[in-house]
Structure formats: C-alpha cells, structure tokens
Amino acid sequence: MASNIKLEVVTPTGAVLDTAAEWVSAPGIEGEFGVLPEHRPALVMLGGGAVRYGGPRGEGTVYIRGGMAEVGPDRVLVLADEAVLPGDDDRKAAEGLLHGVDEALASQQFIDDETFTRLSVDRAFAEIQLGRR
Amino acid sequence: MPSLKAIRKRIGSVKNTRKITRAMKLVSGAKLRRAQNAMQELKPYAQKHRDLLRTLAAQLGEGGEPPHPLMQARERVRRVAILALSSDRGMCGGFNAGIQRKLDRYVRERSSEVEQIVVFPVGRRIGLYTRKGKTEVGREFGEILGATSNENVRLITGTLVRGFLEEQFDEVLILRNEFRSALSQVPVIERLLPITAETAGEAAVEEQADVLYEPSREALLGYVVPRYVEVQVRHALLESIAGEHAARMNAMSNATDNASAMIETLTLQMNRARQAAITKELMEIIGGAESMK
C-alpha cells in the first residue's frame, strides 16, 4: 500500500509546492474534500481557499485561487490559477482583490453563473489570506 | 582630411556609443535569462492542461459533435482576428520588421477569401504600425511588458474568446516571433481558435477506469478549454518577450563590434593625421631654416 501521497501545486508561474503528505484536504468547488492514500482516481474542480496537508514533517497550507486537482492513489496534483504560501501572502493585494470583488458585485444588477463563481473564488482566496476564514 | 581635433572628438563619441550598446547587451542578456525561466516555469502547467484537454475531449467527443464550442470549426471563415505581438521598443534588429512584413503578406493573401481581418496588437511597435496601416484594428492591449500578468492574460484571452463565441470572428490567429534559439527568431502565424483535433492531439489517451469527475465531465471541460487558450496566449507572450531580448542582445552585440571596428579605423586615421601634421611642421621649419641661409 502506498503510505504516502505526493502533493504538487503547480501554477502558470511555476511550481509552488512539491512534498510528501499522509493526507491532503482541498477546497473543491462544491465543498471541501479530503484525500488519503489509495484514493479513487478523480478530477475535481477547485474553488478558492486553503489546501492543507499533513505528513511526517508536520502540517502545512497553501492558499489557492481556483483551479483543478487530479487525484490518484499516491498523488495529488493541484493545477491552481494562482497559489501562495502563507508568509508570502500579500495583504495589500488580497485587500485590493476583495475590494474589486465587492465593487463588481455592487455594480452589476445581473450576474451570470460563471462570473459569480469566479467572484466567489476570488473572494475566498482573498479572505483566507486576510485570516477571515 | 578632417582635422586631428575632429577625429578625436568622433572617437570619443563612438566610444560612448559602444559603452551604451555594451550595457544594453548585458541588460538584455539578463532579461533573456529571466524570460526563458518564465517559459520554463509555464511548461509543466501547460503540458498538464494539454493532457487533460485531450483526455476529456476524447471522452466527450465520441458522438462526432465537438465537445466544446471553442472546438467547433466554422464551415466558412469570413472574419479573422489576429493577435499580433511585437516589442515595445526598438533597437532589436529585424524583430518587429519581420512581424510587420508577415502581417502585411498575410493580409494581402487572405483578403480575397475573407471579408474582414481585425488585428489586436500587443506591444507598442505593432500598435503604432497598425494604426497607420490599412488593416482594421480591434482593441489595443498596450505594452507587451505588462501583458503577462494574470489580469492581462485573462483580458486578452477573454476578449478573443468572447469574440469567437459571439461569432464576431470565425478564426483567431496569433502572429508572433517564435523563439527557436537565442540567435534565431522567426515570425509565425498560428491558429488559436477554434482548437482543432491536431492542436488538441488525437485521442491517444486511453481512458482511465472509474475516474470520479466533480462536478461533471462537461463542467471540467468547460473549465479546461478556456484555460488551455489562456495558456497558449501566455506562452506566445513569453516566447515573444524572450525573442525580443535575444534579438536585442544580438543587435547590441553587433553594434558593439561595429563600434569597435570604427574606433580602430578612426584611430588609424587620427595617427595618420597626426603624422601628417608633424611632417608638415617639420617641413615648414626646415624650409624656414633653408631660406635663412
């Protein structure tokens, strides 16, 4: 039995994380989900929020802004639109993003599903960095 | 023959020019490395998206219908959009001229079959050029240097994808310099939309049994396809930027060599002029002494 999961977080601007983990939890677009070794293969759309993982060397977090995860028995590959490690996060950028989301919501009377999903992903990404979640 | 003083002044000015071109070459070299790194970093992400697109599209497209509107080829291509990439500044050899020539040739060749060709320029040079030209200009995206940020890539891709879906265009192309190596950049035109079987790759990926799709295959494909287009655009931008720095590095390297050669010639000329002046003075002294006798 594979006792470890290889967790990779990749963004268009490079790999953010590549580590071994015993468990991984990630924010799916339809809710948080957890992965243990020997998980059934899956493709999951991700929302905004924190990918958390735990392993022999302790636990960790990565904040992501939407994306997709490919889950296999011994690996989790997260393809994120944007990802930051705690400590590298930029409060100003997050506040700016949140402000932009609020403005977009206030300025439009009708919002289609796609825009709404994108805005809520952005909001989650901003809020988790600001510690409001 | 110019005077000694004039030649000295010229040597001084050419030396200054050489200092500038040498500095520009070094700066471009550093920027080229950074641009190449950015290209390298996009690679795994891009590769994975291509694989996912193939897998998902192969499974959904079995009925013959294209699985996604962006993969639907139009029967008749009437309107074409071209995303044209150039640099913001000159001093990079034939980098921008090549793009302009290619654009003109393409417009000339296709204008008989299609009704309308709209250019979307990215980069100041091509922006200025298309403004003067005869081709119709869509939206200008400004400078290429800021264009690789997430927001701008999304803006560019969004504009083109929306145009394609709303049938403003039947085909979207990218015109850019392909980065073959640090010494060679070639202007190429590639198709961005619709995504065809060749670009997406044949259905060579065998289906993995029992894969869980959340929320659904359709939704995932709906996410992957635009992301794939975005990756293509981002890749083109990065490649063009890397090419620009490489072209500028070569141009400046040549300019530095030329300046050195010129300094050599001028130094020779200066020495000759000095010799001539000395000889002339001697002749005058000797002549004067002779006449005193």
Coordinates of C-alpha atoms in Angstrom, one line a residue:
Chain A
M1 CA 0.0 0.0 0.0
A2 CA 1.2 3.4 -0.8
S3 CA 1.6 5.1 2.5
N4 CA 2.4 8.5 1.1
I5 CA 0.8 11.0 -1.2
K6 CA 3.0 13.1 -3.5
L7 CA 1.4 16.5 -3.4
E8 CA 2.3 19.0 -6.1
V9 CA 0.9 22.5 -6.5
V10 CA 1.6 24.0 -9.9
T11 CA 0.7 27.4 -11.3
P12 CA 1.3 29.2 -14.6
T13 CA 4.2 31.0 -13.0
G14 CA 5.9 27.8 -11.7
A15 CA 5.7 25.1 -9.1
V16 CA 4.8 26.3 -5.6
L17 CA 4.9 23.1 -3.6
D18 CA 6.2 19.6 -4.1
T19 CA 6.1 17.5 -1.0
A20 CA 5.1 14.1 0.5
A21 CA 2.0 14.0 2.7
E22 CA -0.1 11.5 4.5
W23 CA -3.3 13.3 4.0
V24 CA -4.5 16.3 1.9
S25 CA -7.6 18.4 2.0
A26 CA -8.6 20.8 -0.7
P27 CA -11.4 23.2 -1.4
G28 CA -13.5 21.7 -4.2
I29 CA -15.9 23.9 -6.0
E30 CA -18.7 22.0 -4.4
G31 CA -17.1 21.7 -1.0
E32 CA -14.0 20.7 0.9
F33 CA -12.8 17.2 0.3
G34 CA -10.1 15.0 1.8
V35 CA -7.6 12.6 0.2
L36 CA -5.9 9.7 1.9
P37 CA -3.6 7.2 0.2
E38 CA -5.3 4.8 -2.2
H39 CA -7.9 7.3 -3.1
R40 CA -10.0 6.6 -6.2
P41 CA -8.8 8.5 -9.3
A42 CA -10.6 11.7 -9.6
L43 CA -10.7 15.1 -11.4
V44 CA -12.0 17.8 -9.2
M45 CA -12.7 21.5 -9.9
L46 CA -11.3 23.7 -7.2
G47 CA -12.6 26.9 -5.6
G48 CA -10.7 29.4 -3.6
G49 CA -9.3 28.7 -0.2
A50 CA -6.6 26.6 1.5
V51 CA -5.1 23.3 0.5
R52 CA -4.0 21.7 3.8
Y53 CA -1.8 18.7 4.1
G54 CA -0.1 16.7 6.9
G55 CA 2.8 14.4 6.9
P56 CA 5.7 13.1 8.9
R57 CA 7.2 16.5 8.9
G58 CA 4.2 18.3 10.3
E59 CA 1.3 20.1 8.6
G60 CA 1.2 22.8 6.0
T61 CA -1.1 25.1 4.0
V62 CA -1.2 26.6 0.6
Y63 CA -3.7 29.2 -0.4
I64 CA -5.1 28.8 -3.9
R65 CA -7.3 30.8 -6.2
G66 CA -9.4 28.3 -8.2
G67 CA -8.0 25.5 -10.4
M68 CA -8.3 21.8 -10.7
A69 CA -7.0 18.8 -8.9
E70 CA -6.0 15.4 -10.3
V71 CA -6.2 12.8 -7.6
G72 CA -4.6 9.4 -7.9
P73 CA -3.8 6.5 -5.5
D74 CA -0.5 8.0 -4.5
R75 CA -0.5 11.6 -5.8
V76 CA -2.5 14.8 -5.8
L77 CA -1.7 17.3 -8.5
V78 CA -3.2 20.8 -7.9
L79 CA -3.3 23.0 -11.0
A80 CA -4.0 26.4 -9.5
D81 CA -4.6 29.6 -11.3
E82 CA -2.7 31.3 -8.5
A83 CA -1.2 30.0 -5.3
V84 CA 0.7 31.5 -2.4
L85 CA 2.3 30.0 0.7
P86 CA 1.4 31.6 4.0
G87 CA 4.1 34.1 4.8
D88 CA 4.5 35.0 1.1
D89 CA 0.9 36.3 1.0
D90 CA 0.4 40.0 0.3
R91 CA -2.3 41.6 2.4
K92 CA -2.5 44.6 0.2
A93 CA -3.1 42.6 -2.9
A94 CA -5.7 40.5 -1.1
E95 CA -7.5 43.6 0.2
G96 CA -7.4 45.0 -3.3
L97 CA -8.8 41.8 -4.7
L98 CA -11.6 41.8 -2.1
H99 CA -12.4 45.4 -2.9
G100 CA -12.6 44.6 -6.6
V101 CA -15.0 41.7 -5.9
D102 CA -17.2 43.9 -3.8
E103 CA -17.2 46.6 -6.5
A104 CA -18.1 44.1 -9.2
L105 CA -20.9 42.7 -7.2
A106 CA -22.3 46.2 -6.4
S107 CA -22.0 47.5 -9.9
Q108 CA -23.9 44.7 -11.7
Q109 CA -27.6 44.0 -11.4
F110 CA -27.5 40.7 -13.1
I111 CA -24.6 38.4 -12.7
D112 CA -24.3 35.2 -14.7
D113 CA -23.2 31.9 -13.1
E114 CA -19.7 31.9 -14.4
T115 CA -18.9 35.4 -13.2
F116 CA -20.5 34.7 -9.9
T117 CA -18.4 31.5 -9.4
R118 CA -15.2 33.4 -10.4
L119 CA -16.0 36.2 -8.0
S120 CA -16.7 33.9 -5.1
V121 CA -13.5 32.0 -5.8
D122 CA -11.6 35.3 -5.7
R123 CA -13.3 36.3 -2.5
A124 CA -12.4 33.1 -0.8
F125 CA -8.8 33.4 -2.0
A126 CA -8.7 37.0 -0.6
E127 CA -10.4 36.2 2.7
I128 CA -8.3 33.2 3.6
Q129 CA -5.2 35.3 3.2
L130 CA -6.6 38.0 5.4
G131 CA -7.5 35.4 8.0
R132 CA -11.2 35.9 7.8
R133 CA -12.0 32.3 7.2
Chain B
M1 CA 41.1 65.0 -44.4
P2 CA 39.3 66.0 -41.2
S3 CA 41.4 67.8 -38.6
L4 CA 43.0 65.9 -35.7
K5 CA 40.7 67.5 -33.3
A6 CA 37.6 66.5 -35.2
I7 CA 38.7 62.8 -35.4
R8 CA 39.5 62.8 -31.6
K9 CA 36.0 64.1 -30.9
R10 CA 34.5 61.4 -33.1
I11 CA 36.4 58.6 -31.4
G12 CA 35.2 59.9 -28.1
S13 CA 31.6 59.8 -29.3
V14 CA 31.9 56.3 -30.8
K15 CA 33.4 55.1 -27.5
N16 CA 30.4 56.5 -25.6
T17 CA 28.1 54.7 -28.0
R18 CA 30.0 51.5 -27.6
K19 CA 29.6 51.8 -23.8
I20 CA 25.8 52.2 -24.2
T21 CA 25.4 49.3 -26.6
R22 CA 27.6 47.1 -24.4
A23 CA 25.5 47.9 -21.4
M24 CA 22.3 47.2 -23.3
K25 CA 23.7 43.9 -24.4
L26 CA 24.4 42.9 -20.9
V27 CA 21.0 44.0 -19.7
S28 CA 19.2 42.1 -22.5
G29 CA 21.2 39.0 -21.6
A30 CA 20.0 39.1 -18.0
K31 CA 16.4 39.8 -19.2
L32 CA 16.6 37.0 -21.7
R33 CA 17.5 34.6 -18.9
R34 CA 14.6 35.7 -16.8
A35 CA 12.2 35.4 -19.8
Q36 CA 13.5 31.9 -20.5
N37 CA 12.9 30.9 -16.9
A38 CA 9.4 32.1 -17.1
M39 CA 8.8 30.0 -20.2
Q40 CA 10.3 27.0 -18.4
E41 CA 8.1 27.5 -15.4
L42 CA 4.9 27.5 -17.5
K43 CA 5.9 24.2 -19.1
P44 CA 4.6 21.7 -16.6
Y45 CA 1.3 23.6 -16.2
A46 CA 0.8 23.8 -20.0
Q47 CA 1.7 20.2 -20.5
K48 CA -0.8 19.0 -17.9
H49 CA -3.6 21.2 -19.4
R50 CA -2.9 19.7 -22.8
D51 CA -3.1 16.2 -21.4
L52 CA -6.3 16.9 -19.6
L53 CA -7.9 18.6 -22.6
R54 CA -7.1 15.5 -24.7
T55 CA -8.5 13.1 -22.2
L56 CA -11.7 15.0 -21.5
A57 CA -12.3 15.9 -25.2
A58 CA -11.7 12.4 -26.4
Q59 CA -14.3 11.0 -24.0
L60 CA -16.9 13.6 -24.7
G61 CA -16.4 13.9 -28.4
E62 CA -17.2 10.4 -29.3
G63 CA -20.6 11.2 -30.8
G64 CA -18.9 13.3 -33.6
E65 CA -20.0 16.6 -32.2
P66 CA -17.2 18.8 -31.0
P67 CA -17.3 18.6 -27.2
H68 CA -16.9 22.4 -26.7
P69 CA -18.0 25.5 -28.6
L70 CA -14.4 26.6 -28.8
M71 CA -13.5 23.4 -30.7
Q72 CA -16.2 23.9 -33.3
A73 CA -14.7 24.7 -36.7
R74 CA -16.9 27.1 -38.8
E75 CA -17.8 25.9 -42.2
R76 CA -16.9 29.2 -43.8
V77 CA -14.3 31.5 -42.4
R78 CA -15.5 35.1 -43.0
R79 CA -13.9 37.1 -40.3
V80 CA -10.5 36.6 -38.9
A81 CA -8.9 38.1 -35.8
I82 CA -5.1 38.3 -35.5
L83 CA -3.4 38.8 -32.1
A84 CA -0.1 40.4 -33.2
L85 CA 2.8 40.5 -30.8
S86 CA 5.7 42.8 -31.0
S87 CA 8.1 44.6 -28.7
D88 CA 7.6 47.9 -27.1
R89 CA 10.9 49.4 -28.0
G90 CA 13.2 49.2 -31.0
M91 CA 16.9 48.5 -31.1
C92 CA 16.3 44.8 -31.6
G93 CA 17.3 44.3 -35.2
G94 CA 14.6 42.9 -37.6
F95 CA 12.4 41.7 -34.7
N96 CA 9.5 44.0 -35.4
A97 CA 10.0 44.5 -39.1
G98 CA 9.6 40.7 -39.6
I99 CA 6.3 40.8 -37.8
Q100 CA 5.1 43.7 -39.8
R101 CA 6.1 42.1 -43.1
K102 CA 4.4 38.8 -42.2
L103 CA 1.2 40.6 -41.2
D104 CA 1.1 42.6 -44.5
R105 CA 1.7 39.5 -46.5
Y106 CA -0.9 37.5 -44.7
V107 CA -3.5 40.3 -45.1
R108 CA -2.7 40.5 -48.8
E109 CA -3.0 36.8 -49.3
R110 CA -6.2 36.2 -47.3
S111 CA -8.1 39.4 -48.2
S112 CA -9.7 37.8 -51.3
E113 CA -11.2 34.9 -49.4
V114 CA -12.2 36.5 -46.1
E115 CA -14.4 39.5 -45.6
Q116 CA -12.7 41.1 -42.7
I117 CA -9.4 40.8 -40.9
V118 CA -9.1 42.5 -37.5
V119 CA -5.8 43.0 -35.8
F120 CA -5.4 43.1 -32.0
P121 CA -1.9 44.5 -31.3
V122 CA 0.1 43.8 -28.2
G123 CA 3.3 45.8 -27.9
R124 CA 3.9 49.5 -28.8
R125 CA 5.7 48.9 -32.1
I126 CA 3.0 46.9 -33.8
G127 CA 0.4 49.2 -32.2
L128 CA 1.9 52.2 -33.9
Y129 CA 2.3 50.3 -37.2
T130 CA -1.3 49.0 -37.4
R131 CA -2.6 52.4 -36.5
K132 CA -1.0 53.8 -39.7
G133 CA -1.8 50.8 -41.8
K134 CA -4.9 49.8 -43.7
T135 CA -6.0 46.9 -41.6
E136 CA -8.8 47.2 -39.2
V137 CA -7.6 47.4 -35.5
G138 CA -9.7 45.8 -32.8
R139 CA -8.8 46.5 -29.2
E140 CA -5.3 47.6 -28.5
F141 CA -3.8 45.9 -25.5
G142 CA -1.0 48.3 -24.9
E143 CA 2.5 47.3 -24.0
I144 CA 3.7 43.7 -24.0
L145 CA 5.8 44.1 -20.9
G146 CA 2.8 44.3 -18.6
A147 CA 0.8 41.8 -20.6
T148 CA 1.9 38.6 -18.9
S149 CA 0.2 39.4 -15.6
N150 CA -2.8 37.2 -14.8
E151 CA -5.3 40.0 -15.2
N152 CA -4.0 41.0 -18.6
V153 CA -3.7 37.5 -20.0
R154 CA -7.3 36.9 -18.9
L155 CA -8.3 40.2 -20.5
I156 CA -6.7 39.3 -23.8
T157 CA -8.0 35.8 -23.9
G158 CA -11.4 36.8 -22.7
T159 CA -11.8 39.4 -25.5
L160 CA -10.8 36.9 -28.2
V161 CA -12.8 34.0 -26.8
R162 CA -15.9 36.2 -26.4
G163 CA -15.4 37.5 -30.0
F164 CA -15.2 33.9 -31.2
L165 CA -18.3 32.7 -29.3
E166 CA -20.4 35.7 -30.4
E167 CA -19.4 34.9 -34.0
Q168 CA -17.6 38.2 -34.5
F169 CA -14.7 36.1 -35.7
D170 CA -14.7 32.6 -37.2
E171 CA -11.0 32.1 -36.6
V172 CA -8.5 33.6 -34.2
L173 CA -4.8 33.6 -35.0
I174 CA -1.6 34.6 -33.2
L175 CA 1.2 36.3 -35.0
R176 CA 4.5 36.3 -33.1
N177 CA 8.1 35.6 -33.2
E178 CA 8.9 32.0 -32.5
F179 CA 11.9 31.6 -30.2
R180 CA 13.9 29.0 -32.0
S181 CA 17.1 29.8 -30.2
A182 CA 18.9 32.9 -28.8
L183 CA 20.2 33.5 -32.3
S184 CA 17.1 32.9 -34.4
Q185 CA 13.6 34.2 -34.0
V186 CA 11.1 33.5 -36.8
P187 CA 7.8 35.3 -37.3
V188 CA 5.0 32.7 -37.4
I189 CA 1.2 32.7 -37.6
E190 CA -0.6 30.0 -35.6
R191 CA -4.2 29.2 -35.0
L192 CA -5.6 29.8 -31.5
L193 CA -9.2 29.2 -32.1
P194 CA -11.0 27.0 -32.9
I195 CA -9.0 24.4 -31.1
T196 CA -8.8 21.5 -33.6
A197 CA -8.0 17.8 -33.2
E198 CA -4.4 18.4 -34.3
T199 CA -3.8 21.1 -31.8
A200 CA -5.5 19.2 -29.1
G201 CA -3.9 16.0 -30.2
E202 CA -5.6 12.8 -31.4
A203 CA -7.4 10.8 -28.9
A204 CA -4.4 8.8 -28.0
V205 CA -5.1 8.8 -24.3
E206 CA -6.7 5.6 -23.0
E207 CA -9.5 6.1 -20.6
Q208 CA -8.7 5.5 -17.0
A209 CA -11.3 3.3 -15.5
D210 CA -13.5 4.5 -12.8
V211 CA -12.4 8.1 -12.6
L212 CA -14.6 10.4 -10.4
Y213 CA -15.5 13.7 -12.0
E214 CA -16.6 16.5 -9.9
P215 CA -18.9 18.3 -10.7
S216 CA -19.1 16.7 -14.1
R217 CA -17.0 16.0 -17.2
E218 CA -18.8 18.8 -19.1
A219 CA -18.1 21.3 -16.4
L220 CA -14.4 20.2 -16.2
L221 CA -14.0 20.5 -19.9
G222 CA -15.7 23.9 -19.7
Y223 CA -13.0 24.9 -17.3
V224 CA -10.1 23.3 -19.1
V225 CA -10.7 24.6 -22.6
P226 CA -10.6 28.4 -21.8
R227 CA -7.6 27.7 -19.5
Y228 CA -5.9 26.0 -22.4
V229 CA -6.4 29.0 -24.6
E230 CA -5.1 31.2 -21.8
V231 CA -2.0 29.0 -21.6
Q232 CA -1.5 29.3 -25.3
V233 CA -1.7 33.1 -25.2
R234 CA 0.6 33.3 -22.2
H235 CA 3.1 31.0 -23.9
A236 CA 3.1 33.2 -27.0
L237 CA 3.6 36.3 -24.9
L238 CA 6.5 34.8 -23.0
E239 CA 8.1 33.5 -26.2
S240 CA 7.8 36.8 -27.9
I241 CA 9.4 38.6 -24.9
A242 CA 12.2 36.1 -24.8
G243 CA 12.7 36.5 -28.5
E244 CA 12.8 40.3 -28.2
H245 CA 15.5 40.2 -25.6
A246 CA 17.5 37.7 -27.6
A247 CA 17.1 39.8 -30.7
R248 CA 18.2 43.0 -28.9
M249 CA 21.1 41.2 -27.4
N250 CA 22.3 40.2 -30.8
A251 CA 21.7 43.6 -32.3
M252 CA 23.6 45.2 -29.5
S253 CA 26.4 42.7 -29.7
N254 CA 26.8 43.6 -33.4
A255 CA 26.6 47.3 -32.7
T256 CA 29.3 46.9 -30.1
D257 CA 31.5 45.1 -32.6
N258 CA 30.8 47.7 -35.3
A259 CA 31.7 50.5 -32.9
S260 CA 35.0 48.7 -32.0
A261 CA 35.8 48.4 -35.7
M262 CA 35.0 52.0 -36.3
I263 CA 37.2 53.1 -33.4
E264 CA 40.1 51.2 -34.9
T265 CA 39.7 52.8 -38.3
L266 CA 39.3 56.2 -36.7
T267 CA 42.4 55.7 -34.5
L268 CA 44.4 54.8 -37.6
Q269 CA 43.1 57.9 -39.3
M270 CA 44.0 60.0 -36.3
N271 CA 47.5 58.7 -36.2
R272 CA 47.9 59.4 -39.9
A273 CA 46.6 62.9 -39.4
R274 CA 49.0 63.5 -36.5
Q275 CA 51.9 62.2 -38.6
A276 CA 50.9 64.5 -41.4
A277 CA 50.7 67.5 -39.1
I278 CA 54.2 66.7 -37.6
T279 CA 55.7 66.2 -41.0
K280 CA 54.1 69.4 -42.2
E281 CA 55.5 71.3 -39.3
L282 CA 59.0 69.9 -39.8
M283 CA 58.9 70.8 -43.5
E284 CA 58.0 74.3 -42.5
I285 CA 60.9 74.6 -40.0
I286 CA 63.3 73.1 -42.5
G287 CA 62.0 75.3 -45.2
G288 CA 62.4 78.3 -42.9
A289 CA 65.9 77.4 -42.0
E290 CA 66.9 76.9 -45.6
S291 CA 65.6 80.3 -46.6
M292 CA 67.7 81.9 -43.8
K293 CA 70.9 80.6 -45.3

